[in-house]
Amino acid sequence: MSLSDETIRLSGRIVTIVRAAGNVTTYMAAAELGNLVGKRKPDPFYDYEVGMIFPSDSTIVEGDLILEGSIYYLAMSVSPTYLGADLQYYHGMLYKCNSVISIYGYDSVTKKPDDLIKADVQCLITQVRAQSQDEDKNIVDRNYRGKLKPFQIFMRDTEGLTNVSAIVDQDSRRFRVNKQFDVFVASGIVQAQVILQ
């Protein structure tokens, strides 16, 4: 155990890394986000980003879902910090999961998204910041007025989201995966653009 691990345990909070193979109990402590990802100051648009540090024995990896009390976070980036050859701790950027969704697939008979793939999926749904797609459509069609309303969704890659999925969130809002964009999977994380229906 490194001195950093002991500091994290004393100043941090107990959290659970949620995994299908078995949950892992560990600690995490707050960290300056700027030091972790190179940002000079926090951007209020990205208020769901949180910087954290974890002990060297936490086994955290990108794509892990972390539960602290009743709040879920998705580990978006995780990097080890060494002192010489000794691992001291992991630092990372987490996204606060603000939505609980159900994922539906298309039924081959009805041709509608009626087939429940998975319920109670913790994820982040946030508006797409660059609205260039809406701006382009406004130029071509003056009656369009931003009807597309694109959002981004981030979740674990094991949840079952595909490019033909439909989504219903905790407020009964319905989304569908935007067919103009691929579902992107990397480091245990799915990112996709979804459209409010």
Tab-separated table of C-alpha atoms in Angstrom, residues 5-197:
chain	number	residue	atom	x	y	z
A	5	ASP	CA	-3.470	4.882	-1.104
A	6	GLU	CA	-3.658	5.601	2.611
A	7	THR	CA	-4.404	9.282	1.934
A	8	ILE	CA	-7.217	8.335	-0.464
A	9	ARG	CA	-8.699	5.972	2.118
A	10	LEU	CA	-8.570	8.606	4.871
A	11	SER	CA	-9.884	11.539	2.809
A	12	GLY	CA	-12.016	9.686	0.275
A	13	ARG	CA	-15.400	8.031	0.180
A	14	ILE	CA	-16.342	4.370	-0.068
A	15	VAL	CA	-17.644	3.475	-3.529
A	16	THR	CA	-18.658	0.345	-5.402
A	17	ILE	CA	-17.418	-0.550	-8.870
A	18	VAL	CA	-20.426	-2.304	-10.423
A	19	ARG	CA	-19.393	-5.339	-12.471
A	20	ALA	CA	-21.239	-8.385	-13.789
A	21	ALA	CA	-18.496	-10.671	-12.448
A	22	GLY	CA	-18.879	-9.209	-8.949
A	23	ASN	CA	-18.843	-5.750	-7.433
A	24	VAL	CA	-15.634	-4.247	-6.054
A	25	THR	CA	-15.627	-2.014	-2.972
A	26	THR	CA	-12.933	0.662	-2.954
A	27	TYR	CA	-12.365	4.365	-2.209
A	28	MET	CA	-12.276	7.499	-4.313
A	29	ALA	CA	-11.296	11.070	-3.533
A	30	ALA	CA	-11.949	14.287	-5.441
A	31	ALA	CA	-9.207	15.634	-7.680
A	32	GLU	CA	-8.732	18.835	-9.630
A	33	LEU	CA	-10.150	18.164	-13.076
A	34	GLY	CA	-7.730	20.582	-14.719
A	35	ASN	CA	-4.743	18.580	-13.536
A	36	LEU	CA	-6.255	15.369	-14.898
A	37	VAL	CA	-7.362	16.404	-18.359
A	38	GLY	CA	-5.469	19.625	-19.032
A	39	LYS	CA	-8.387	22.027	-18.697
A	40	ARG	CA	-7.488	25.370	-17.158
A	41	LYS	CA	-10.933	26.011	-15.739
A	42	PRO	CA	-14.161	24.018	-15.584
A	43	ASP	CA	-16.657	24.560	-18.383
A	44	PRO	CA	-20.184	24.950	-16.932
A	45	PHE	CA	-21.625	23.216	-20.003
A	46	TYR	CA	-19.778	20.068	-18.925
A	47	ASP	CA	-20.974	20.084	-15.316
A	48	TYR	CA	-21.309	16.300	-15.417
A	49	GLU	CA	-17.497	15.848	-15.543
A	50	VAL	CA	-15.844	14.952	-12.235
A	51	GLY	CA	-12.172	14.335	-11.499
A	52	MET	CA	-11.346	11.536	-9.033
A	53	ILE	CA	-8.411	9.518	-7.760
A	54	PHE	CA	-8.542	5.849	-6.760
A	55	PRO	CA	-6.130	3.652	-4.766
A	56	SER	CA	-3.592	1.518	-6.602
A	57	ASP	CA	-5.461	-1.681	-5.670
A	58	SER	CA	-8.884	-0.458	-6.863
A	59	THR	CA	-8.706	-2.308	-10.226
A	60	ILE	CA	-10.657	0.548	-11.882
A	61	VAL	CA	-10.645	0.647	-15.691
A	62	GLU	CA	-12.286	2.812	-18.340
A	63	GLY	CA	-15.899	1.832	-18.827
A	64	ASP	CA	-16.480	0.926	-15.164
A	65	LEU	CA	-19.736	2.034	-13.549
A	66	ILE	CA	-19.117	3.482	-10.080
A	67	LEU	CA	-21.795	3.827	-7.412
A	68	GLU	CA	-21.370	6.379	-4.626
A	69	GLY	CA	-24.407	6.406	-2.346
A	70	SER	CA	-27.234	6.756	-4.877
A	71	ILE	CA	-25.174	8.454	-7.612
A	72	TYR	CA	-23.692	6.563	-10.550
A	73	TYR	CA	-20.601	7.609	-12.511
A	74	LEU	CA	-19.070	6.225	-15.700
A	75	ALA	CA	-15.238	6.059	-15.782
A	76	MET	CA	-14.344	7.830	-19.029
A	77	SER	CA	-10.575	7.991	-18.649
A	78	VAL	CA	-8.331	6.237	-16.169
A	79	SER	CA	-4.554	6.642	-15.953
A	80	PRO	CA	-1.998	5.242	-13.517
A	81	THR	CA	0.360	7.530	-11.607
A	82	TYR	CA	3.788	6.144	-10.751
A	83	LEU	CA	6.578	7.213	-8.421
A	84	GLY	CA	9.593	5.586	-9.985
A	85	ALA	CA	8.461	2.042	-10.769
A	86	ASP	CA	5.810	1.949	-8.023
A	87	LEU	CA	2.134	2.490	-8.847
A	88	GLN	CA	0.833	5.187	-6.498
A	89	TYR	CA	-2.805	5.632	-7.549
A	90	TYR	CA	-5.160	5.943	-10.525
A	91	HIS	CA	-6.597	9.263	-11.609
A	92	GLY	CA	-9.533	9.644	-13.911
A	93	MET	CA	-12.386	11.635	-15.309
A	94	LEU	CA	-15.880	10.389	-14.526
A	95	TYR	CA	-19.195	11.323	-16.122
A	96	LYS	CA	-22.136	11.591	-13.747
A	97	CYS	CA	-24.934	9.361	-15.039
A	98	ASN	CA	-28.088	11.502	-15.087
A	99	SER	CA	-30.476	9.035	-16.719
A	100	VAL	CA	-31.918	5.572	-16.194
A	101	ILE	CA	-33.082	4.087	-19.483
A	102	SER	CA	-34.578	1.008	-21.069
A	103	ILE	CA	-33.115	-0.128	-24.385
A	104	TYR	CA	-35.405	-1.610	-27.025
A	105	GLY	CA	-34.576	-3.487	-30.211
A	106	TYR	CA	-36.754	-3.899	-33.275
A	107	ASP	CA	-39.198	-6.784	-33.327
A	108	SER	CA	-38.814	-8.673	-36.609
A	109	VAL	CA	-42.600	-9.202	-36.857
A	110	THR	CA	-43.984	-5.773	-35.927
A	111	LYS	CA	-40.982	-3.835	-37.319
A	112	LYS	CA	-41.233	-1.568	-34.269
A	113	PRO	CA	-38.923	-1.102	-31.261
A	114	ASP	CA	-40.990	-3.392	-29.004
A	115	ASP	CA	-38.308	-5.889	-27.938
A	116	LEU	CA	-36.888	-4.979	-24.495
A	117	ILE	CA	-33.139	-5.598	-24.536
A	118	LYS	CA	-32.252	-4.218	-21.096
A	119	ALA	CA	-33.911	-2.093	-18.387
A	120	ASP	CA	-32.462	0.089	-15.598
A	121	VAL	CA	-29.370	1.121	-17.564
A	122	GLN	CA	-27.419	3.974	-15.935
A	123	CYS	CA	-26.067	6.443	-18.491
A	124	LEU	CA	-25.380	10.063	-19.314
A	125	ILE	CA	-27.609	11.818	-21.842
A	126	THR	CA	-26.522	15.347	-22.716
A	127	GLN	CA	-27.273	17.779	-25.537
A	128	VAL	CA	-24.865	17.883	-28.438
A	129	ARG	CA	-22.954	21.089	-27.970
A	130	ALA	CA	-22.109	21.753	-31.608
A	131	GLN	CA	-25.449	22.197	-33.307
A	132	SER	CA	-23.908	22.366	-36.797
A	133	GLN	CA	-26.251	19.668	-38.090
A	134	ASP	CA	-29.275	21.737	-37.040
A	135	GLU	CA	-27.687	24.906	-38.444
A	136	ASP	CA	-27.071	23.209	-41.798
A	137	LYS	CA	-30.673	21.992	-41.947
A	138	ASN	CA	-31.910	25.524	-41.100
A	139	ILE	CA	-29.979	26.929	-44.053
A	140	VAL	CA	-31.498	24.388	-46.449
A	141	ASP	CA	-35.019	24.458	-44.992
A	142	ARG	CA	-36.128	27.649	-43.218
A	143	ASN	CA	-39.154	25.824	-41.719
A	144	TYR	CA	-36.920	23.271	-39.960
A	145	ARG	CA	-36.306	25.338	-36.758
A	146	GLY	CA	-34.140	22.778	-34.940
A	147	LYS	CA	-36.584	19.880	-34.895
A	148	LEU	CA	-33.869	17.228	-34.750
A	149	LYS	CA	-32.738	17.958	-31.139
A	150	PRO	CA	-29.650	15.720	-31.097
A	151	PHE	CA	-28.289	14.387	-27.802
A	152	GLN	CA	-25.223	12.305	-26.942
A	153	ILE	CA	-25.448	9.209	-24.791
A	154	PHE	CA	-22.604	7.512	-22.908
A	155	MET	CA	-22.824	4.088	-21.221
A	156	ARG	CA	-20.956	0.832	-20.696
A	157	ASP	CA	-20.427	-1.185	-23.854
A	158	THR	CA	-22.096	-4.228	-22.261
A	159	GLU	CA	-25.560	-2.631	-22.107
A	160	GLY	CA	-26.637	-3.690	-25.612
A	161	LEU	CA	-27.079	-0.365	-27.452
A	162	THR	CA	-26.875	-0.707	-31.253
A	163	ASN	CA	-27.461	1.563	-34.217
A	164	VAL	CA	-31.115	0.392	-34.439
A	165	SER	CA	-31.956	0.813	-30.750
A	166	ALA	CA	-34.764	2.858	-29.276
A	167	ILE	CA	-34.512	4.263	-25.755
A	168	VAL	CA	-37.029	5.302	-23.113
A	169	ASP	CA	-35.727	7.274	-20.115
A	170	GLN	CA	-37.045	7.608	-16.556
A	171	ASP	CA	-39.304	10.499	-17.628
A	172	SER	CA	-40.861	8.397	-20.439
A	173	ARG	CA	-39.088	10.444	-23.116
A	174	ARG	CA	-38.424	8.380	-26.223
A	175	PHE	CA	-35.178	8.543	-28.174
A	176	ARG	CA	-33.841	6.654	-31.152
A	177	VAL	CA	-30.246	6.224	-32.232
A	178	ASN	CA	-29.484	8.668	-35.043
A	179	LYS	CA	-29.006	6.555	-38.183
A	180	GLN	CA	-26.680	9.171	-39.682
A	181	PHE	CA	-24.000	8.383	-37.064
A	182	ASP	CA	-22.349	5.130	-36.036
A	183	VAL	CA	-22.469	3.866	-32.467
A	184	PHE	CA	-18.880	4.391	-31.296
A	185	VAL	CA	-17.331	1.841	-28.915
A	186	ALA	CA	-13.904	2.273	-27.278
A	187	SER	CA	-12.332	1.281	-23.961
A	188	GLY	CA	-15.517	-0.282	-22.618
A	189	ILE	CA	-17.645	2.801	-23.370
A	190	VAL	CA	-20.413	3.364	-25.920
A	191	GLN	CA	-21.017	6.826	-27.308
A	192	ALA	CA	-23.880	7.499	-29.688
A	193	GLN	CA	-25.998	10.335	-30.921
A	194	VAL	CA	-29.682	9.937	-30.130
A	195	ILE	CA	-32.682	11.951	-31.259
A	196	LEU	CA	-35.652	12.903	-29.104
A	197	GLN	CA	-38.856	11.644	-30.716
